[in-house]
Amino acid sequence: MKLSWVEAAVLTAASVASAQDDLASSPPYYPSPWATGQGEWAEAYNRAVQIVSQMTLDEKVNLTSGTGWSLERCVGQTGSVPRLGLGSLCLQDSPLGIRFSDYNSAFPAGVNVAATWDRDLAYLRGQAMGQEFSDKGVDVILGPAAGPLGRHPDGGRNWEGFSPDPVLSGVLFAESIKGIQDAGVIATAKHYLVNEQEHFRQVAEAIGYGYNITDTLSENVDDKTLHELYLWPFADAVRAGVGAVMCSYQQLNNSYACQNSYLLNKILKSELGYQGFVMSDWAATHSGVGAALAGMDMTMPGDVAFNSGTSYFGANLTIGVLNGTIPQWRVDDMAVRIMAAYYKVGRDRLHTPPNFSSWTRDEYGFAHFAVSEGEYGRVNEFVDVQRDHASIIRRVASNSVVLLKNAGSLPLSGKERNVAILGEDAGSNPYGANGCDDRGCAQGTLAMGWGSGTANFPYLITPEQAIQQEVINGRGNVFAVTDNWALDKVESTAARSTVSLVFVNSGAGEGYISVDGNEGDRNNITLWKNGENVIKAAASNCNNTIVVIHSVGPVLVDQFYDHPNVTAILWAGLPGQESGNSLTDVLYGRVNPSGKTPFTWGKTREAYGAPLLTEANNGNGAPQTDHTEGVFIDYRHFDKTNQTPIYEFGYGLSYTTFKYSNLSVERLDAPDYVPASGQTRAAPTFGSIGEAASYLFPKGLKRITEFIYPWINSTDLAASSGDANYGWDHSEYIPEGARDGTPQEVLPASGGPGGNPGLYDGLFRVSATVKNTGSVAGSEVPQLYVSLGGPNEPRVVLRGFDKLNLQAGEKQVFATTLTRRDLSNWDVAAQDWVITPHPKRVLVGSSSRKLSLKATLPKVE
């Protein structure tokens, strides 16, 4: 092992304060809190303690260390503990289905789940995905995502998550986690935290694009914004019992997220009471000592750089414990957290080795793909795990369609005589649905973005296929033009049609893939491939032109949304494998559209504020982006700057109409808020650590090239690490208190999963009546917003919602509870949540700008 742990320890010291005095810095917080098994974790924690107590040091280290990129079947795989019957853990992408697999489903993206505003659908999708991962032998799904939250509308990976609103994201994040884990698979809440753009997220990637930097981007965020905006969904994830959290690539306040003690030790493990384990994003580990003491529990995929054969953990972690750099209680806590998550979801009952290989679709191959070593045998068993999940996929996709405009042309009757299907986005990728690696191209209809957040399609029903079948069934004629540059053909076909359905899109993805010059993040939020001109060509020749948008987020619609011949606009997001079927369900009225836009549609990109950082601005050091806007992103920014969006957050039409009335506010009998106090117990240790000779590489074991092992090569620890400096007294590089296992003071905002339990006490019950005043059944999403009243607070913030299914003429009561957290602000000085004395109001309606019911809340002491 050739990496200097002294240098790694220096990195920890560097994380305490910026190397340049004028840059933002992240305060230190040590030691790393040890798990306690509080609440619903008690049984799993006790089982974890029992088995970890039987483990040797190298077995504990094996749990924390990935074996290396493409050295095993999964994108990430830990070492195993065969002596105790524990196989290696398989960690696999992605948040919308199994990446690098076969006979699996391709689910709608997270942004589509957000557009449903439906807790039940979020849970059912999560459960279905969890079943598929489990059936493939995956132990940990690398999803769902609520980071990026969506500071930038053109951020490359927003679509993997849910919404730029923290409450909408948090609720659906939590329900997705519950669904996944109820299926017996560990969910991973990612990317923690403030991973808001692809540019500059990794040094090597940025250099490949021609940027000269030596450190990754630093997102510089104040403590109030961190808590009230970006952290909010992760508190919901912890309350939902999430087993894993993935720390992200970028720096926060000039400290790498995976060795940021403030983020991991203080906020996640102390304040939120997180009991699971923290894994690195792939190659996001930048030190061994630094990351371990700052709270990271597992390094993925294990090697420093892909296939380097070196690791910050592995044997170096073994050495670190043996020489006292890392206290035993810290590695014990890592192992307990991993095993507690494993037992909490019941993975011990379902664990089987993975039955697929991420690296080849061939049936037979080497056990260790990257180096063509090990046993040659069957690596793909082609297990069909799709079950009946096409139905839930179709349901989520159809329920996520947002009807942005309807001048009466929808729903279609099914008897239209001449139907034009126009635009490349209607049709198939000429290379096949999986023809571009990780979906990294812009060909055919857009049903998911690109990057590690993807899955292979088992099939893809395109809009052209589904609509054509509908028209044929209705005895009509249907003609398609799917070349976006053949505008003369678009015009002539539209001129002969009674209805023209125009399909346009805009994609994005992960930064390691550039599509048409979009390096993950979008270069702009216009339509791709001449989309605006395709719409104009159709609308100029057909007075019944319906536009369907498949996109990763908002696009500019200013050129056509008010065109008199554009009679309807629908946003269908990234719907997955049932794309065409789910859309025709809405177009032909089998499903009444009920989606609400989970983001704002502005008139220009500039209207959103907070531009992406696309040019290095700190010499060749870490690019810096300052979150000077605070919590004012998306609709909060539009409200603050008094801009009228084209379609506001929460907006969406239906084939019926709804009326709101009878707002009622009831004070609940909640106890007073009591800040947490007292001390933790001392750090426990489990088992004993033997002599160095006990951890030598086993004689007779064939070493696999590049494979990451926990064993050392020599009892001379400095020589074993390959670090000539290891004999030095390097205690000066260890942050103060980092190895202190004595009882620690608890934080006032802590005390339970997601923070102080008093934050989740109900203070008010708010209700309103919603009536379907139309002639057909439909679903409405009543939304509750709160005005917190302070002079520097958003005009309104979402705090509650539901989805009501109403027959024609039916009334239902929408009711939700406002908790103390809902009405609080983060007090930086007190390091706790407080309800300010400013008067507070509740507002209920159908979108962030259509809030017809209002009431002032009684004062809360």
XYZ file of N, CA, C and O in Angstrom, residues 759-857:
396
model
N -39.455 18.313 17.721
C -39.653 18.950 16.427
C -40.818 18.347 15.667
O -41.411 18.993 14.791
N -41.159 17.131 15.990
C -42.180 16.408 15.239
C -43.517 16.327 15.984
O -44.436 15.638 15.540
N -43.612 17.076 17.092
C -44.909 17.198 17.767
C -45.854 18.020 16.901
O -45.459 19.033 16.308
N -47.106 17.598 16.835
C -48.105 18.347 16.080
C -48.586 19.559 16.855
O -49.007 19.428 18.011
N -48.539 20.733 16.230
C -48.995 21.967 16.878
C -50.376 22.387 16.407
O -51.170 22.928 17.195
N -50.661 22.169 15.114
C -51.962 22.561 14.572
C -52.445 21.502 13.588
O -51.647 20.896 12.875
N -53.745 21.323 13.570
C -54.370 20.522 12.521
C -55.096 21.491 11.600
O -55.935 22.292 12.049
N -54.751 21.432 10.323
C -55.342 22.328 9.333
C -56.153 21.483 8.365
O -55.685 20.443 7.877
N -57.374 21.905 8.082
C -58.218 21.154 7.162
C -58.963 22.093 6.231
O -59.124 23.287 6.507
N -59.381 21.542 5.092
C -60.168 22.287 4.113
C -60.988 21.288 3.305
O -60.634 20.102 3.215
N -62.049 21.761 2.729
C -62.903 20.924 1.901
C -62.538 21.115 0.435
O -62.373 22.246 -0.031
N -62.422 20.020 -0.279
C -62.150 20.056 -1.709
C -63.292 19.337 -2.417
O -63.630 18.196 -2.067
N -63.876 19.992 -3.408
C -65.006 19.422 -4.141
C -64.679 19.322 -5.625
O -64.114 20.246 -6.215
N -65.011 18.191 -6.199
C -64.915 18.021 -7.650
C -66.163 18.643 -8.258
O -67.273 18.107 -8.137
N -65.983 19.782 -8.906
C -67.126 20.517 -9.460
C -67.355 20.218 -10.940
O -68.187 20.851 -11.579
N -66.610 19.259 -11.477
C -66.762 18.910 -12.877
C -67.652 17.701 -13.077
O -68.356 17.252 -12.159
N -67.575 17.142 -14.272
C -68.488 16.056 -14.651
C -67.808 14.691 -14.714
O -68.472 13.699 -15.006
N -66.484 14.641 -14.451
C -65.787 13.357 -14.477
C -64.954 13.207 -13.215
O -64.608 14.196 -12.559
N -64.659 11.973 -12.880
C -63.817 11.707 -11.721
C -62.401 12.222 -11.975
O -61.920 12.242 -13.108
N -61.747 12.641 -10.907
C -60.383 13.138 -11.035
C -59.701 13.193 -9.690
O -60.329 13.032 -8.638
N -58.393 13.415 -9.727
C -57.598 13.511 -8.503
C -57.029 14.911 -8.385
O -56.534 15.480 -9.363
N -57.088 15.447 -7.186
C -56.550 16.779 -6.922
C -55.491 16.696 -5.827
O -55.553 15.828 -4.949
N -54.528 17.613 -5.895
C -53.471 17.691 -4.895
C -53.611 19.006 -4.134
O -53.063 20.037 -4.558
N -54.347 19.007 -3.025
C -54.388 20.217 -2.201
C -53.031 20.426 -1.534
O -52.399 19.473 -1.077
N -52.600 21.679 -1.503
C -51.265 22.013 -0.998
C -51.391 23.058 0.104
O -52.132 24.034 -0.027
N -50.656 22.829 1.186
C -50.648 23.764 2.303
C -49.292 24.446 2.384
O -48.254 23.769 2.416
N -49.318 25.760 2.392
C -48.111 26.557 2.512
C -48.172 27.365 3.804
O -49.251 27.653 4.324
N -47.002 27.722 4.289
C -46.895 28.518 5.509
C -46.075 29.762 5.213
O -45.067 29.707 4.495
N -46.515 30.880 5.747
C -45.704 32.084 5.776
C -45.107 32.182 7.171
O -45.845 32.285 8.167
N -43.775 32.108 7.268
C -43.113 32.130 8.570
C -42.989 33.536 9.135
O -42.623 33.709 10.305
N -43.273 34.542 8.309
C -43.471 35.888 8.816
C -42.257 36.773 8.946
O -42.377 37.991 9.049
N -41.071 36.201 8.971
C -39.882 37.016 9.165
C -39.558 37.866 7.957
O -39.931 37.531 6.821
N -38.833 38.973 8.156
C -38.542 39.897 7.046
C -37.634 39.293 5.984
O -37.642 39.753 4.843
N -36.855 38.280 6.327
C -35.936 37.665 5.373
C -36.324 36.225 5.056
O -35.476 35.424 4.660
N -37.596 35.936 5.240
C -38.086 34.590 4.967
C -38.825 34.553 3.631
O -39.322 35.582 3.150
N -38.939 33.383 3.008
C -39.726 33.268 1.777
C -41.169 33.700 2.007
O -41.693 33.625 3.130
N -41.797 34.114 0.928
C -43.200 34.538 1.019
C -44.047 33.385 1.550
O -44.848 33.561 2.461
N -43.853 32.201 0.975
C -44.515 30.993 1.457
C -43.565 29.815 1.265
O -42.695 29.838 0.388
N -43.773 28.789 2.079
C -43.027 27.530 1.918
C -44.020 26.377 2.046
O -44.908 26.395 2.889
N -43.859 25.384 1.183
C -44.721 24.206 1.236
C -44.494 23.465 2.540
O -43.362 23.261 2.961
N -45.596 23.035 3.167
C -45.487 22.274 4.402
C -46.417 21.058 4.459
O -46.299 20.253 5.383
N -47.323 20.912 3.506
C -48.194 19.746 3.520
C -48.921 19.596 2.201
O -49.105 20.567 1.457
N -49.308 18.349 1.891
C -50.063 18.075 0.674
C -50.671 16.694 0.790
O -50.310 15.891 1.647
N -51.597 16.423 -0.096
C -52.184 15.086 -0.179
C -52.725 14.910 -1.587
O -52.799 15.873 -2.365
N -53.098 13.682 -1.904
C -53.727 13.426 -3.192
C -55.091 12.818 -2.932
O -55.197 11.751 -2.319
N -56.131 13.522 -3.382
C -57.508 13.096 -3.151
C -58.129 12.623 -4.451
O -58.065 13.319 -5.465
N -58.746 11.452 -4.426
C -59.453 10.914 -5.590
C -60.937 11.188 -5.414
O -61.555 10.694 -4.472
N -61.502 11.997 -6.306
C -62.863 12.497 -6.147
C -63.737 12.148 -7.348
O -63.367 12.437 -8.494
N -64.880 11.559 -7.074
C -65.879 11.360 -8.104
C -66.521 12.703 -8.457
O -66.414 13.674 -7.691
N -67.171 12.776 -9.587
C -67.869 14.010 -9.976
C -68.849 14.414 -8.883
O -69.658 13.599 -8.429
N -68.738 15.652 -8.425
C -69.628 16.159 -7.397
C -69.237 15.800 -5.975
O -69.842 16.302 -5.027
N -68.225 14.972 -5.807
C -67.856 14.515 -4.463
C -67.025 15.562 -3.728
O -66.226 16.279 -4.318
N -67.207 15.603 -2.393
C -66.400 16.434 -1.511
C -65.551 15.533 -0.613
O -65.991 14.464 -0.199
N -64.354 15.996 -0.315
C -63.524 15.342 0.690
C -62.816 16.405 1.505
O -62.598 17.531 1.051
N -62.451 16.011 2.732
C -61.716 16.921 3.598
C -60.231 16.613 3.499
O -59.803 15.471 3.696
N -59.483 17.633 3.141
C -58.025 17.566 3.177
C -57.586 18.016 4.554
O -57.969 19.094 5.019
N -56.806 17.194 5.228
C -56.352 17.532 6.570
C -54.889 17.175 6.718
O -54.429 16.127 6.233
N -54.157 18.037 7.378
C -52.740 17.769 7.635
C -52.355 18.410 8.957
O -53.037 19.315 9.446
N -51.269 17.926 9.523
C -50.794 18.424 10.805
C -49.521 19.224 10.606
O -48.590 18.777 9.920
N -49.478 20.409 11.187
C -48.278 21.218 11.188
C -47.481 20.900 12.440
O -47.979 21.004 13.560
N -46.228 20.495 12.240
C -45.366 20.165 13.360
C -44.541 21.383 13.771
O -44.521 22.410 13.080
N -43.858 21.231 14.886
C -42.989 22.313 15.341
C -41.905 22.597 14.297
O -41.555 23.747 14.051
N -41.378 21.567 13.689
C -40.365 21.781 12.650
C -40.923 22.616 11.513
O -40.236 23.484 10.963
N -42.194 22.369 11.139
C -42.811 23.092 10.030
C -42.858 24.594 10.275
O -42.874 25.383 9.320
N -42.902 25.006 11.529
C -43.071 26.420 11.858
C -41.805 27.047 12.409
O -41.815 28.204 12.836
N -40.703 26.307 12.381
C -39.458 26.774 13.001
C -38.448 27.252 11.976
O -38.516 26.915 10.791
N -37.516 28.025 12.474
C -36.314 28.407 11.726
C -35.094 27.928 12.491
O -35.142 27.737 13.709
N -33.990 27.740 11.767
C -32.757 27.322 12.410
C -32.054 28.537 13.004
O -31.797 29.521 12.309
N -31.783 28.472 14.296
C -31.085 29.531 15.009
C -29.610 29.152 15.068
O -29.229 28.225 15.784
N -28.790 29.869 14.317
C -27.382 29.513 14.204
C -26.670 29.667 15.548
O -25.837 28.834 15.928
N -27.001 30.719 16.284
C -26.337 30.945 17.567
C -26.699 29.862 18.574
O -25.838 29.327 19.276
N -27.974 29.521 18.650
C -28.428 28.505 19.609
C -28.169 27.097 19.115
O -28.257 26.139 19.892
N -27.876 26.942 17.832
C -27.724 25.631 17.206
C -28.942 24.749 17.494
O -28.832 23.583 17.895
N -30.111 25.358 17.280
C -31.358 24.651 17.529
C -32.461 25.303 16.708
O -32.301 26.411 16.182
N -33.578 24.604 16.608
C -34.750 25.121 15.912
C -35.578 25.967 16.877
O -35.794 25.580 18.030
N -36.039 27.112 16.398
C -36.861 27.995 17.226
C -38.032 28.519 16.391
O -37.916 28.694 15.179
N -39.147 28.752 17.058
C -40.283 29.418 16.419
C -40.161 30.901 16.722
O -40.181 31.320 17.880
N -39.986 31.699 15.684
C -39.783 33.135 15.856
C -41.099 33.804 16.266
O -42.187 33.247 16.061
N -41.034 35.006 16.819
C -42.266 35.698 17.239
C -43.063 36.300 16.091
O -44.164 36.828 16.316
N -42.554 36.243 14.872
C -43.259 36.843 13.747
C -44.587 36.120 13.505
O -44.666 34.888 13.615
N -45.653 36.852 13.160
C -46.946 36.215 12.906
C -46.871 35.250 11.736
O -46.198 35.516 10.739
N -47.593 34.153 11.854
C -47.523 33.106 10.846
C -48.908 32.838 10.265
O -49.913 32.915 10.978
N -48.905 32.532 8.968
C -50.165 32.264 8.281
C -50.092 30.927 7.568
O -49.018 30.459 7.190
N -51.251 30.329 7.379
C -51.362 29.146 6.542
C -52.175 29.504 5.318
O -53.108 30.315 5.384
N -51.820 28.897 4.192
C -52.500 29.149 2.931
C -52.705 27.809 2.244
O -51.775 26.983 2.174
N -53.894 27.568 1.739
C -54.224 26.289 1.108
C -54.792 26.560 -0.276
O -55.602 27.474 -0.477
N -54.358 25.744 -1.247
C -54.877 25.873 -2.598
C -54.299 24.820 -3.513
O -53.752 23.803 -3.069
N -54.369 25.102 -4.809
C -54.019 24.095 -5.816
C -52.618 24.263 -6.380
O -52.172 23.435 -7.161
N -51.910 25.346 -6.009
C -50.537 25.544 -6.452
C -49.929 26.627 -5.586
O -50.622 27.256 -4.767
N -48.637 26.890 -5.786
C -47.960 27.891 -4.967
C -48.457 29.307 -5.237
O -48.223 30.206 -4.429
N -49.148 29.519 -6.348
C -49.674 30.850 -6.674
C -51.201 30.893 -6.687
O -51.773 31.955 -6.948
N -51.844 29.766 -6.423
C -53.311 29.740 -6.363
C -53.711 29.218 -4.998
O -54.065 28.046 -4.819
N -53.648 30.133 -4.012
C -53.904 29.785 -2.615
C -55.115 30.580 -2.148
O -55.005 31.684 -1.612
N -56.271 30.013 -2.377
C -57.512 30.757 -2.157
C -57.927 30.823 -0.697
O -58.728 31.688 -0.316
N -57.413 29.921 0.131
C -57.808 29.877 1.540
C -56.645 30.321 2.415
O -55.525 29.820 2.266
N -56.899 31.235 3.327
C -55.844 31.789 4.168
C -56.343 31.958 5.594
O -57.516 32.252 5.825
N -55.419 31.769 6.544
C -55.760 31.990 7.950
C -54.494 32.323 8.723
O -53.396 31.851 8.370
N -54.633 33.125 9.755
C -53.518 33.442 10.648
C -53.466 32.398 11.755
O -54.499 32.049 12.341
N -52.286 31.909 12.039
C -52.139 30.912 13.098
C -52.095 31.597 14.460
O -51.487 32.666 14.606
